[in-house]
Short mmCIF file of N, CA, C and O in Angstrom, two decimals:
data_model
loop_
_atom_site.label_atom_id
_atom_site.label_comp_id
_atom_site.label_asym_id
_atom_site.label_seq_id
_atom_site.Cartn_x
_atom_site.Cartn_y
_atom_site.Cartn_z
N MET A 1 18.37 -1.92 -8.52
CA MET A 1 17.58 -2.50 -8.12
C MET A 1 16.65 -2.59 -9.60
O MET A 1 15.54 -1.95 -9.74
N ASN A 2 17.21 -2.99 -10.69
CA ASN A 2 16.94 -2.93 -12.33
C ASN A 2 16.22 -1.93 -12.83
O ASN A 2 14.87 -1.54 -13.08
N GLY A 3 16.74 -0.59 -12.06
CA GLY A 3 16.15 0.67 -12.61
C GLY A 3 15.14 1.61 -11.93
O GLY A 3 14.51 2.50 -12.12
N ILE A 4 14.80 0.70 -10.52
CA ILE A 4 14.29 1.82 -9.83
C ILE A 4 14.76 2.45 -8.63
O ILE A 4 15.87 2.35 -8.25
N ASP A 5 14.18 3.68 -9.15
CA ASP A 5 14.74 4.87 -7.98
C ASP A 5 14.02 4.19 -6.70
O ASP A 5 12.83 4.66 -6.57
N ILE A 6 14.83 4.00 -5.60
CA ILE A 6 14.66 3.64 -4.12
C ILE A 6 13.84 4.95 -3.49
O ILE A 6 13.13 4.49 -2.83
N ARG A 7 14.60 6.11 -3.45
CA ARG A 7 13.80 7.22 -2.72
C ARG A 7 12.92 7.59 -3.30
O ARG A 7 11.86 8.22 -2.88
N ARG A 8 12.35 7.49 -4.67
CA ARG A 8 11.27 7.91 -4.90
C ARG A 8 10.42 6.91 -5.17
O ARG A 8 9.27 7.45 -4.46
N ALA A 9 10.67 5.84 -5.03
CA ALA A 9 9.46 4.71 -4.72
C ALA A 9 9.11 4.89 -3.07
O ALA A 9 8.06 4.53 -2.82
N ARG A 10 10.28 5.28 -2.06
CA ARG A 10 9.92 5.42 -0.90
C ARG A 10 8.98 6.54 -0.42
O ARG A 10 8.15 6.34 0.18
N ARG A 11 9.50 7.24 -1.14
CA ARG A 11 8.64 8.51 -1.08
C ARG A 11 7.15 8.14 -0.88
O ARG A 11 6.18 8.75 -0.64
N TRP A 12 6.95 7.78 -2.65
CA TRP A 12 5.50 7.34 -3.18
C TRP A 12 4.64 6.38 -2.20
O TRP A 12 3.81 6.98 -1.81
N PHE A 13 5.57 5.75 -1.47
CA PHE A 13 4.62 4.60 -0.79
C PHE A 13 4.26 5.38 0.47
O PHE A 13 2.79 5.02 1.45
N TRP A 14 5.26 6.18 1.13
CA TRP A 14 4.95 7.17 2.38
C TRP A 14 3.54 7.78 1.73
O TRP A 14 2.88 7.93 3.19
N ALA A 15 3.80 9.10 1.02
CA ALA A 15 2.87 9.66 0.39
C ALA A 15 1.38 8.54 0.35
O ALA A 15 0.25 9.39 0.72
N LEU A 16 1.32 7.43 -0.32
CA LEU A 16 0.25 6.64 -0.71
C LEU A 16 0.08 6.33 0.58
O LEU A 16 -1.92 6.18 1.07
N THR A 17 0.42 5.84 1.63
CA THR A 17 0.27 5.26 3.01
C THR A 17 -0.68 6.23 4.03
O THR A 17 -1.77 6.49 4.53
N VAL A 18 -0.09 7.75 3.87
CA VAL A 18 -1.04 8.83 4.16
C VAL A 18 -2.14 9.36 3.77
O VAL A 18 -2.80 9.42 4.55
N ILE A 19 -2.11 9.33 2.33
CA ILE A 19 -3.47 9.35 1.88
C ILE A 19 -4.63 8.33 2.09
O ILE A 19 -5.59 8.36 2.46
N ALA A 20 -3.95 6.68 2.04
CA ALA A 20 -4.86 6.05 2.74
C ALA A 20 -5.54 6.06 4.22
O ALA A 20 -6.53 5.80 4.52
N ILE A 21 -4.44 6.68 4.80
CA ILE A 21 -5.16 7.02 6.29
C ILE A 21 -6.20 8.34 6.46
O ILE A 21 -7.01 8.34 7.00
N LEU A 22 -5.34 9.36 5.82
CA LEU A 22 -6.52 10.23 5.46
C LEU A 22 -7.86 9.86 4.84
O LEU A 22 -8.96 10.07 5.22
N ALA A 23 -8.17 9.04 3.95
CA ALA A 23 -9.21 8.56 3.22
C ALA A 23 -9.87 7.65 4.27
O ALA A 23 -11.40 7.40 4.38
N MET A 24 -9.00 6.67 5.11
CA MET A 24 -9.83 6.16 6.13
C MET A 24 -10.82 6.96 6.95
O MET A 24 -11.99 6.21 7.82
N GLY A 25 -10.13 7.76 7.99
CA GLY A 25 -10.48 8.94 8.29
C GLY A 25 -12.06 9.49 7.70
O GLY A 25 -12.73 9.55 8.49
N GLY A 26 -11.68 9.95 6.69
CA GLY A 26 -13.08 10.64 5.96
C GLY A 26 -14.23 9.35 6.04
O GLY A 26 -15.36 9.67 5.95
N LEU A 27 -13.70 8.02 5.63
CA LEU A 27 -14.68 6.95 5.51
C LEU A 27 -15.46 7.30 7.13
O LEU A 27 -16.58 7.29 6.93
N TYR A 28 -14.70 7.03 7.80
CA TYR A 28 -14.93 6.58 9.27
C TYR A 28 -16.23 7.88 9.70
O TYR A 28 -17.12 7.80 9.90
N ARG A 29 -15.65 9.16 9.35
CA ARG A 29 -16.26 10.64 9.15
C ARG A 29 -18.02 10.55 8.54
O ARG A 29 -18.87 10.75 9.12
N GLU A 30 -18.06 9.87 7.43
CA GLU A 30 -19.30 9.82 6.36
C GLU A 30 -19.92 8.64 6.94
O GLU A 30 -20.90 8.46 7.00
N LEU A 31 -19.61 7.65 7.70
CA LEU A 31 -20.18 6.71 8.23
C LEU A 31 -21.39 6.91 9.50
O LEU A 31 -22.13 6.98 9.84
N GLY A 32 -20.50 8.21 9.82
CA GLY A 32 -21.54 8.45 11.29
C GLY A 32 -22.32 9.59 10.72
O GLY A 32 -22.85 10.47 11.43
N ALA A 33 -22.11 10.60 9.63
CA ALA A 33 -23.29 11.29 9.13
C ALA A 33 -24.78 10.96 8.90
O ALA A 33 -24.69 9.87 8.74
N ALA A 34 -25.42 11.81 8.46
CA ALA A 34 -26.94 11.61 8.37
C ALA A 34 -26.88 11.21 7.33
O ALA A 34 -26.32 11.31 6.08
N PRO A 35 -27.51 10.11 6.90
CA PRO A 35 -27.94 9.38 5.53
C PRO A 35 -28.39 10.30 4.60
O PRO A 35 -29.31 11.36 4.74
N GLY A 36 -27.76 10.44 3.28
CA GLY A 36 -28.54 11.01 1.94
C GLY A 36 -27.64 10.67 0.88
O GLY A 36 -26.58 9.83 0.87
N PRO A 37 -27.86 11.17 0.01
CA PRO A 37 -26.90 11.40 -1.20
C PRO A 37 -25.67 11.61 -1.39
O PRO A 37 -25.08 11.05 -2.05
N GLY A 38 -25.54 12.72 -0.96
CA GLY A 38 -24.31 13.46 -0.56
C GLY A 38 -23.39 12.85 -0.04
O GLY A 38 -22.18 12.39 0.04
N THR A 39 -23.80 11.91 1.07
CA THR A 39 -23.12 11.30 2.34
C THR A 39 -22.86 10.25 1.38
O THR A 39 -21.81 9.71 1.51
N ALA A 40 -23.52 9.33 0.72
CA ALA A 40 -23.38 8.41 0.07
C ALA A 40 -22.26 8.63 -1.10
O ALA A 40 -21.17 7.40 -1.30
N LEU A 41 -22.27 9.30 -1.49
CA LEU A 41 -21.03 9.62 -2.66
C LEU A 41 -19.71 9.95 -2.32
O LEU A 41 -18.75 9.69 -2.25
N LEU A 42 -19.60 10.82 -1.02
CA LEU A 42 -18.49 10.87 -0.51
C LEU A 42 -17.80 9.56 0.22
O LEU A 42 -16.77 9.68 0.08
N MET A 43 -18.86 8.77 0.85
CA MET A 43 -18.48 7.73 1.18
C MET A 43 -17.79 6.79 0.29
O MET A 43 -16.73 5.88 0.23
N LEU A 44 -18.53 6.40 -1.03
CA LEU A 44 -17.99 6.13 -2.10
C LEU A 44 -16.36 6.55 -2.36
O LEU A 44 -15.40 6.04 -2.75
N LEU A 45 -16.50 7.91 -2.53
CA LEU A 45 -15.13 8.40 -3.20
C LEU A 45 -14.22 8.21 -1.83
O LEU A 45 -13.22 7.90 -2.59
N ALA A 46 -14.49 7.95 -0.55
CA ALA A 46 -13.45 8.05 0.20
C ALA A 46 -13.29 6.28 0.62
O ALA A 46 -12.01 5.93 0.34
N ALA A 47 -13.89 5.31 0.02
CA ALA A 47 -13.65 4.38 -0.21
C ALA A 47 -12.66 3.77 -1.68
O ALA A 47 -11.91 2.84 -1.19
N LEU A 48 -12.77 4.48 -2.50
CA LEU A 48 -12.51 4.25 -3.43
C LEU A 48 -10.93 4.93 -3.61
O LEU A 48 -9.82 4.29 -4.16
N VAL A 49 -10.87 5.97 -3.25
CA VAL A 49 -10.04 6.56 -2.65
C VAL A 49 -8.62 5.30 -1.62
O VAL A 49 -7.43 5.07 -2.21
N LEU A 50 -9.48 5.12 -0.51
CA LEU A 50 -9.10 4.36 -0.02
C LEU A 50 -8.18 2.59 -0.03
O LEU A 50 -7.19 2.22 -0.13
N LEU A 51 -9.12 2.67 -0.95
CA LEU A 51 -8.72 1.22 -2.15
C LEU A 51 -7.47 1.60 -3.05
O LEU A 51 -6.93 0.44 -3.06
N ALA A 52 -7.60 2.35 -3.69
CA ALA A 52 -6.54 2.68 -4.88
C ALA A 52 -5.54 2.93 -3.76
O ALA A 52 -4.36 2.49 -4.13
N SER A 53 -5.39 3.62 -3.22
CA SER A 53 -3.80 4.04 -2.28
C SER A 53 -3.24 2.48 -1.95
O SER A 53 -2.23 2.50 -1.62
N SER A 54 -3.97 1.99 -0.94
CA SER A 54 -3.90 0.67 -0.68
C SER A 54 -3.14 -0.20 -1.29
O SER A 54 -1.99 -0.70 -1.24
N VAL A 55 -3.61 -0.27 -2.14
CA VAL A 55 -3.35 -1.43 -3.35
C VAL A 55 -1.65 -0.71 -3.80
O VAL A 55 -1.00 -1.92 -3.90
N GLN A 56 -1.86 0.35 -4.45
CA GLN A 56 -0.36 1.34 -4.96
C GLN A 56 0.50 0.86 -3.90
O GLN A 56 1.81 0.45 -4.18
N ALA A 57 0.04 0.81 -2.69
CA ALA A 57 1.23 1.46 -1.51
C ALA A 57 1.82 0.17 -1.49
O ALA A 57 2.78 -0.79 -1.12
N ALA A 58 0.52 -1.05 -1.73
CA ALA A 58 1.36 -2.39 -1.13
C ALA A 58 1.92 -2.80 -2.31
O ALA A 58 2.94 -3.77 -1.92
N ARG A 59 1.64 -2.62 -3.69
CA ARG A 59 2.54 -3.09 -5.01
C ARG A 59 4.06 -2.70 -4.82
O ARG A 59 4.75 -3.51 -5.03
N ILE A 60 4.50 -1.53 -3.93
CA ILE A 60 5.73 -0.72 -4.04
C ILE A 60 6.20 -1.62 -2.88
O ILE A 60 7.75 -1.71 -2.85
N LEU A 61 5.86 -1.48 -2.02
CA LEU A 61 6.28 -2.49 -0.64
C LEU A 61 6.56 -3.76 -1.34
O LEU A 61 7.93 -4.03 -0.93
N THR A 62 5.78 -4.46 -2.11
CA THR A 62 6.17 -5.81 -2.42
C THR A 62 7.34 -5.75 -2.99
O THR A 62 8.24 -6.73 -3.27
N ARG A 63 7.27 -4.52 -4.24
CA ARG A 63 8.62 -4.63 -5.06
C ARG A 63 9.76 -3.91 -4.65
O ARG A 63 10.81 -4.40 -4.79
N LEU A 64 9.71 -3.28 -3.27
CA LEU A 64 11.10 -3.03 -2.59
C LEU A 64 11.43 -3.97 -1.54
O LEU A 64 12.55 -4.01 -1.92
N ALA A 65 10.38 -4.96 -0.90
CA ALA A 65 11.30 -6.06 -0.16
C ALA A 65 11.49 -7.33 -0.77
O ALA A 65 12.81 -7.40 -0.23
N GLY A 66 11.16 -7.28 -2.32
CA GLY A 66 12.05 -8.44 -2.81
C GLY A 66 11.13 -9.60 -2.90
O GLY A 66 10.16 -9.44 -2.06
N PRO A 67 11.66 -10.40 -3.04
CA PRO A 67 11.16 -11.65 -3.65
C PRO A 67 11.31 -12.57 -2.29
O PRO A 67 11.91 -11.95 -1.50
N PRO A 68 9.74 -13.47 -1.91
CA PRO A 68 9.78 -13.73 -0.47
C PRO A 68 10.75 -14.91 -0.68
O PRO A 68 11.06 -15.46 -1.52
N ARG A 69 11.20 -14.83 0.90
CA ARG A 69 12.15 -15.99 1.15
C ARG A 69 11.59 -17.03 2.02
O ARG A 69 11.11 -16.88 3.10
N TRP A 70 11.34 -18.35 1.46
CA TRP A 70 10.93 -19.07 2.13
C TRP A 70 11.74 -20.47 2.87
O TRP A 70 12.82 -20.79 2.28
N PRO A 71 11.39 -20.41 4.57
CA PRO A 71 12.46 -21.13 5.04
C PRO A 71 12.69 -22.80 4.42
O PRO A 71 13.78 -23.16 4.88
N TRP A 72 11.58 -22.95 4.09
CA TRP A 72 11.77 -24.34 3.80
C TRP A 72 12.66 -25.05 2.16
O TRP A 72 12.64 -25.89 2.06
N ARG A 73 12.72 -23.75 1.82
CA ARG A 73 13.38 -24.26 0.19
C ARG A 73 14.89 -24.15 0.00
O ARG A 73 15.80 -23.88 -0.68
N ARG A 74 15.65 -23.87 1.77
CA ARG A 74 16.69 -23.75 1.38
C ARG A 74 17.68 -24.96 1.10
O ARG A 74 17.44 -26.05 1.18
N ARG A 75 18.57 -24.87 0.38
CA ARG A 75 19.71 -25.94 0.14
C ARG A 75 20.24 -26.38 1.25
O ARG A 75 20.76 -25.83 2.26
N ALA A 76 20.39 -27.73 1.43
CA ALA A 76 21.38 -28.41 1.78
C ALA A 76 22.79 -28.43 1.93
O ALA A 76 23.00 -28.59 0.72
N ARG A 77 23.64 -28.09 3.11
CA ARG A 77 24.89 -27.75 2.88
C ARG A 77 25.68 -29.26 2.78
O ARG A 77 25.45 -30.09 3.77
N PRO A 78 26.58 -29.34 1.85
CA PRO A 78 27.30 -30.44 2.07
C PRO A 78 27.81 -30.56 2.84
O PRO A 78 28.50 -29.70 3.53
#
């Protein structure tokens, strides 16, 4: 796949997915915590980690899955 190490990419994908799940758990916990500046900082940090890991995992998945195949763009067979 054009110089891509598939095993390494899959490992990173699953690692980023686990990080996103853990960040979501942290965000959920902070939503139920008492309001304050520390809670807001931890919530912001969890949200940023969730966003970054989700975006990177989506980029890896898109690259591993290949280009989309649209069913209406098939050629007519002669």
